[in-house]
Coordinates of C-alpha atoms in Angstrom, one line a residue:
X30 CA 0.0 0.0 0.0
X31 CA 1.4 3.4 -0.9
X32 CA 2.0 5.8 2.0
X33 CA -0.7 8.4 2.4
X34 CA 0.2 12.0 1.7
X35 CA -0.1 14.5 4.6
X36 CA -3.4 16.4 4.7
X37 CA -3.3 19.6 2.7
X38 CA -4.3 22.9 4.2
X39 CA -7.1 24.4 2.3
X40 CA -6.1 27.6 0.4
X41 CA -8.9 29.6 2.1
X42 CA -7.4 28.7 5.5
X43 CA -4.0 30.1 4.4
X44 CA -5.6 33.3 3.3
X45 CA -7.5 33.7 6.6
X46 CA -4.3 33.1 8.6
X47 CA -2.4 35.7 6.5
X48 CA -5.2 38.2 6.9
X49 CA -5.2 37.7 10.7
X50 CA -1.5 38.2 10.8
X51 CA -1.6 41.3 8.7
X52 CA -4.5 42.7 10.8
X53 CA -2.6 42.1 14.0
X54 CA 0.5 43.8 12.6
X55 CA -1.6 46.8 11.6
X56 CA -3.2 46.9 15.0
X57 CA 0.1 46.9 16.7
X58 CA 1.5 49.6 14.4
X59 CA -1.6 51.8 14.8
X60 CA -1.7 51.7 18.6
X61 CA -0.8 54.9 20.4
X62 CA 1.0 54.8 23.7
X63 CA 2.8 57.1 26.1
X64 CA 6.1 55.2 25.7
X65 CA 5.9 54.7 22.0
X66 CA 9.5 55.6 21.5
X67 CA 11.0 54.0 24.6
X68 CA 12.7 51.3 22.6
X69 CA 13.0 52.8 19.1
X70 CA 14.3 56.2 20.3
X71 CA 15.2 56.1 24.0
X72 CA 16.6 59.7 23.8
X73 CA 13.3 61.1 22.5
X74 CA 12.2 62.8 25.8
X75 CA 15.6 64.3 26.5
X76 CA 16.1 65.7 23.0
X77 CA 12.7 67.2 23.1
X78 CA 13.2 68.8 26.5
X79 CA 16.6 70.2 25.6
X80 CA 15.4 71.6 22.3
X81 CA 12.2 73.1 23.6
X82 CA 14.0 74.7 26.6
X83 CA 16.7 76.3 24.6
X84 CA 14.3 77.7 22.0
X85 CA 11.9 79.1 24.6
X86 CA 14.8 80.8 26.5
X87 CA 16.1 82.5 23.3
X88 CA 12.7 83.3 21.8
X89 CA 10.0 83.7 24.6
X90 CA 7.2 84.0 22.1
X91 CA 7.8 80.4 20.9
X92 CA 5.3 78.9 23.4
X93 CA 2.3 80.9 22.2
X94 CA 3.3 80.5 18.5
X95 CA 3.6 76.7 18.9
X96 CA 0.2 76.4 20.7
X97 CA -1.3 78.3 17.8
X98 CA 0.5 76.2 15.2
X99 CA -0.7 73.0 16.9
X100 CA -4.3 74.3 16.8
X101 CA -4.1 75.3 13.2
X102 CA -2.7 71.8 12.3
X103 CA -5.1 69.7 14.3
X104 CA -8.6 71.3 14.1
X105 CA -9.1 71.4 10.3
X106 CA -8.1 67.9 9.3
X107 CA -6.5 66.2 12.3
X108 CA -3.1 66.3 14.0
X109 CA -1.0 65.0 11.1
X110 CA 1.7 67.7 10.6
X111 CA 0.2 68.8 7.3
X112 CA 0.7 72.5 8.4
X113 CA 4.4 71.9 8.2
X114 CA 4.5 71.0 4.5
X115 CA 5.5 73.9 2.2
X116 CA 3.9 74.7 -1.1
X117 CA 5.4 73.7 -4.4
X118 CA 4.9 75.0 -7.9
X119 CA 2.0 72.6 -8.3
X120 CA 0.3 72.9 -4.9
X121 CA -0.6 75.6 -2.4
X122 CA -0.2 74.0 1.0
X123 CA -2.0 74.8 4.3
X124 CA 1.0 76.8 5.4
X125 CA 0.3 79.4 2.7
X126 CA -3.5 79.6 3.2
X127 CA -4.5 83.2 3.9
X128 CA -5.6 82.3 7.5
X129 CA -2.1 80.9 8.2
X130 CA 0.1 83.6 6.8
X131 CA 0.4 85.3 10.2
X132 CA 1.8 82.2 11.9
X133 CA 5.1 83.2 13.3
X134 CA 8.4 81.6 12.3
X135 CA 9.7 80.5 15.8
X136 CA 7.5 77.4 16.1
X137 CA 8.5 76.2 12.7
X138 CA 12.1 76.7 13.6
X139 CA 11.5 74.7 16.8
X140 CA 10.1 71.7 14.9
X141 CA 13.0 71.8 12.5
X142 CA 15.5 71.8 15.3
X143 CA 13.8 69.0 17.2
X144 CA 13.4 66.9 14.0
X145 CA 17.0 67.4 13.0
X146 CA 18.3 66.3 16.4
X147 CA 15.9 63.3 16.4
X148 CA 16.9 62.2 12.9
X149 CA 20.5 62.2 13.9
X150 CA 19.8 60.1 17.0
X151 CA 16.9 57.9 15.6
X152 CA 16.7 58.1 11.8
X153 CA 13.2 57.8 10.3
X154 CA 11.5 57.1 13.6
X155 CA 9.8 60.1 15.1
X156 CA 7.0 61.9 13.3
X157 CA 6.7 65.6 12.9
X158 CA 3.1 65.4 14.3
X159 CA 4.3 63.8 17.5
X160 CA 7.1 66.4 17.8
X161 CA 4.5 69.2 17.5
X162 CA 2.1 67.6 20.0
X163 CA 4.8 67.1 22.7
X164 CA 6.3 70.5 22.1
X165 CA 3.0 72.2 22.6
X166 CA 2.3 70.4 25.9
X167 CA 5.7 71.0 27.3
X168 CA 5.7 74.7 26.4
X169 CA 2.2 75.2 28.0
X170 CA 3.6 73.6 31.1
X171 CA 6.7 75.8 31.1
X172 CA 4.5 78.9 31.2
X173 CA 2.6 77.6 34.3
X174 CA -0.2 75.7 32.5
X175 CA -1.4 72.2 33.1
X176 CA 0.4 69.0 32.3
X177 CA -1.5 66.4 30.3
X178 CA -0.6 63.1 28.7
X179 CA 0.3 63.1 25.0
X180 CA -0.1 59.7 23.4
X181 CA 2.5 59.0 20.7
X182 CA 2.6 57.1 17.5
X183 CA 1.0 59.5 15.0
X184 CA 2.1 59.4 11.4
X185 CA 2.5 62.4 9.2
X186 CA 0.3 63.3 6.3
X187 CA 1.7 63.0 2.8
X188 CA -0.4 65.9 1.5
X189 CA -1.3 69.4 2.4
X190 CA -3.8 71.7 0.6
X191 CA -4.8 75.2 1.4
X192 CA -8.2 74.7 0.0
X193 CA -8.9 71.9 2.6
X194 CA -9.0 74.5 5.4
X195 CA -12.0 76.5 4.1
X196 CA -14.4 77.0 6.9
X197 CA -12.5 74.8 9.3
X198 CA -10.6 77.4 11.4
X199 CA -12.1 80.1 13.6
X200 CA -11.9 83.7 12.5
X201 CA -12.1 86.7 14.9
X202 CA -15.1 88.0 13.0
X203 CA -17.2 84.9 13.3
X204 CA -20.4 85.0 15.3
X205 CA -20.7 82.8 18.3
X206 CA -23.1 80.5 16.5
X207 CA -20.6 80.0 13.7
X208 CA -17.9 79.2 16.2
X209 CA -20.0 76.7 18.1
X210 CA -21.0 75.0 14.8
X211 CA -17.4 74.9 13.7
X212 CA -16.2 73.2 16.8
X213 CA -19.2 71.0 17.0
X214 CA -18.5 69.7 13.4
X215 CA -15.2 68.4 14.8
X216 CA -16.8 66.8 17.8
X217 CA -16.1 69.5 20.5
X218 CA -18.7 70.7 22.9
X219 CA -19.4 74.3 23.8
X220 CA -17.6 74.0 27.1
X221 CA -14.6 72.4 25.3
X222 CA -14.6 75.3 22.9
X223 CA -14.5 77.9 25.8
X224 CA -11.8 75.9 27.5
X225 CA -9.6 75.8 24.4
X226 CA -10.2 79.6 23.9
X227 CA -8.3 80.0 27.2
X228 CA -5.2 79.6 25.0
X229 CA -5.5 83.3 24.4
X230 CA -4.1 83.8 27.9
X231 CA -0.7 83.8 26.1
X232 CA 0.4 85.2 22.8
X233 CA -0.7 88.2 20.7
X234 CA -3.0 89.2 17.9
X235 CA -2.2 91.4 14.9
X236 CA -3.9 94.8 14.8
X237 CA -5.6 94.0 11.5
X238 CA -7.6 91.3 13.3
X239 CA -9.4 93.8 15.6
X240 CA -8.6 97.4 14.8
X241 CA -11.7 98.0 12.7
X242 CA -13.9 97.0 15.7
X243 CA -12.4 99.2 18.3
X244 CA -14.6 102.3 17.6
X245 CA -17.8 100.3 16.9
X246 CA -17.7 97.6 19.6
X247 CA -19.2 98.9 22.9
X248 CA -17.8 95.9 24.8
X249 CA -14.4 97.4 25.0
X250 CA -13.4 99.2 28.2
X251 CA -13.1 102.9 27.0
X252 CA -9.5 103.4 28.3
X253 CA -8.5 100.0 26.8
X254 CA -10.0 101.0 23.5
X255 CA -8.1 104.2 23.5
X256 CA -4.8 102.4 24.3
X257 CA -5.5 100.0 21.5
X258 CA -6.1 102.8 19.0
X259 CA -2.7 104.3 19.9
X260 CA -0.9 101.0 19.8
X261 CA -2.3 100.1 16.3
X262 CA -2.3 103.6 14.8
X263 CA 0.5 102.7 12.4
X264 CA -0.7 99.2 11.4
X265 CA -1.8 100.1 7.8
X266 CA 1.9 100.9 7.1
X267 CA 3.2 98.1 9.4
X268 CA 1.0 95.0 9.3
X269 CA 3.2 93.3 11.8
X270 CA 2.0 95.5 14.7
X271 CA 0.3 93.4 17.4
X272 CA -1.0 93.5 20.9
X273 CA -0.9 90.9 23.7
X274 CA -4.1 88.8 24.0
X275 CA -3.9 89.1 27.8
X276 CA -2.6 92.5 28.8
X277 CA -2.2 91.5 32.5
X278 CA 0.0 88.4 32.4
X279 CA 0.9 87.9 28.7
X280 CA 3.7 85.4 29.3
X281 CA 1.9 83.3 32.0
X282 CA -0.6 80.6 31.4
X283 CA -3.4 81.4 33.8
X284 CA -7.1 82.2 34.0
X285 CA -6.8 86.0 33.8
X286 CA -8.0 85.9 30.2
X287 CA -11.4 85.0 31.5
X288 CA -11.3 87.6 34.3
X289 CA -10.5 90.2 31.7
X290 CA -13.6 89.6 29.6
X291 CA -16.2 91.0 32.0
X292 CA -14.0 94.1 32.4
X293 CA -14.1 94.9 28.6
X294 CA -10.4 93.9 28.2
X295 CA -11.0 91.2 25.6
X296 CA -9.0 91.8 22.4
X297 CA -11.0 90.1 19.6
X298 CA -14.6 90.2 18.7
X299 CA -14.8 86.5 19.4
X300 CA -13.5 87.1 22.9
X301 CA -16.3 89.6 23.7
X302 CA -18.7 87.1 22.2
X303 CA -17.8 84.4 24.7
X304 CA -18.9 86.6 27.6
X305 CA -21.9 88.1 25.8
X306 CA -23.5 84.8 24.6
X307 CA -25.7 82.9 27.2
X308 CA -24.4 79.6 25.8
X309 CA -20.8 80.4 26.7
X310 CA -21.0 83.0 29.4
X311 CA -21.5 80.5 32.3
X312 CA -18.2 78.7 31.4
X313 CA -16.3 82.0 31.1
X314 CA -17.5 82.9 34.6
X315 CA -16.7 79.4 35.9
X316 CA -13.1 79.6 34.6
X317 CA -12.7 83.2 35.8
X318 CA -13.3 82.2 39.4
X319 CA -11.7 78.7 39.3
X320 CA -8.3 78.4 37.7
X321 CA -8.0 74.7 38.7
X322 CA -11.2 73.9 36.9
X323 CA -10.0 75.8 33.8
X324 CA -6.7 73.9 33.9
X325 CA -8.5 70.6 34.3
X326 CA -10.9 71.2 31.4
X327 CA -8.2 72.7 29.1
X328 CA -6.0 69.7 29.6
X329 CA -8.8 67.3 28.8
X330 CA -9.8 69.3 25.7
X331 CA -6.1 69.5 24.5
X332 CA -5.7 65.8 25.0
X333 CA -8.8 65.2 22.9
X334 CA -7.6 67.6 20.2
X335 CA -4.2 65.9 20.1
X336 CA -5.7 62.6 18.9
X337 CA -8.3 64.2 16.6
X338 CA -8.2 62.8 13.1
X339 CA -4.7 61.3 13.5
X340 CA -3.1 59.1 11.0
X341 CA -1.5 55.8 12.2
X342 CA 0.0 52.8 10.6
X343 CA 0.2 52.9 6.8
X344 CA -2.2 55.8 6.5
X345 CA 0.7 58.2 7.0
X346 CA 4.5 58.3 7.1
X347 CA 7.4 59.3 9.1
X348 CA 8.4 62.4 7.2
X349 CA 12.1 62.6 6.6
X350 CA 12.5 64.4 3.4
X351 CA 10.5 67.6 3.2
X352 CA 10.7 71.4 2.9
X353 CA 9.8 73.9 5.6
X354 CA 9.5 77.6 4.9
X355 CA 10.7 79.1 8.1
X356 CA 11.4 82.7 7.3
X357 CA 11.0 84.8 4.2
X358 CA 13.5 83.8 1.7
X359 CA 14.8 80.8 3.7
X360 CA 14.0 77.2 3.0
X361 CA 15.2 74.3 5.1
X362 CA 15.3 70.7 3.8
X363 CA 15.5 67.7 6.1
X364 CA 16.7 64.5 4.5

């Protein structure tokens, strides 16, 4: 009798096993964690801390600029580093959309410095979107704001288009209903919107964003309005003129932004709207009297924003060859 051949595995079973293995690999690759780089880039935390500290010391406006850059990257299409991609002859990127032209150069420079150091230590490992998320958290904390966990493992977007931002970022002239709808479309509640608005406790706004309202908006404190007129008198000839968002403690992350609003010391039309609208006023009053509550809610909202619309696994990349426009006339390429 001829020996019997071993049983053959049905082709369908092989396919199922391969699919299961592939799905498991994708799941592992897509999972965010607090220690994502502990094995692949052990020096990640130290490199980030050193780079952030040095940059903030030499350029104290870096913190506010980075917070704004993070917001402009995340809210429209998710935290994927697409704001960092420069335009080409064939594509106008997010960075060059009209609403982003006032983004300062320091936060871009910070990301370049951190990415350069990390590429030298751990080539093709750390994403730009993770760098931006961690830098934002650490800079908020450096100025006295709350610490919150940043989960890591984001991948960077391969594309960036200015047209994709239309209607997805708040403008100072928007009504409160428009702002609420904008945040709601991205899954954020009214209270989360008010908490995130507390980012205006640091940084500045350009005169062109509010100067036309000073004489017509009765919400301004009269003396404050007069001071703003003087500070912005030359802005038609100098569009870079700006004023601190929080005139009391502009370089400290605290709740004075909310305390300023009932006194008519808000800078933007949207700031006044937060206190004037019954849907948002209770949260302004809450955060004005309770800084701990503001910090708690801001941290939760920032953590939620930091994982909004992220790309993981094969849906993105670790960007290691790209162009960043940092200052007028200067281009930096990382390879």
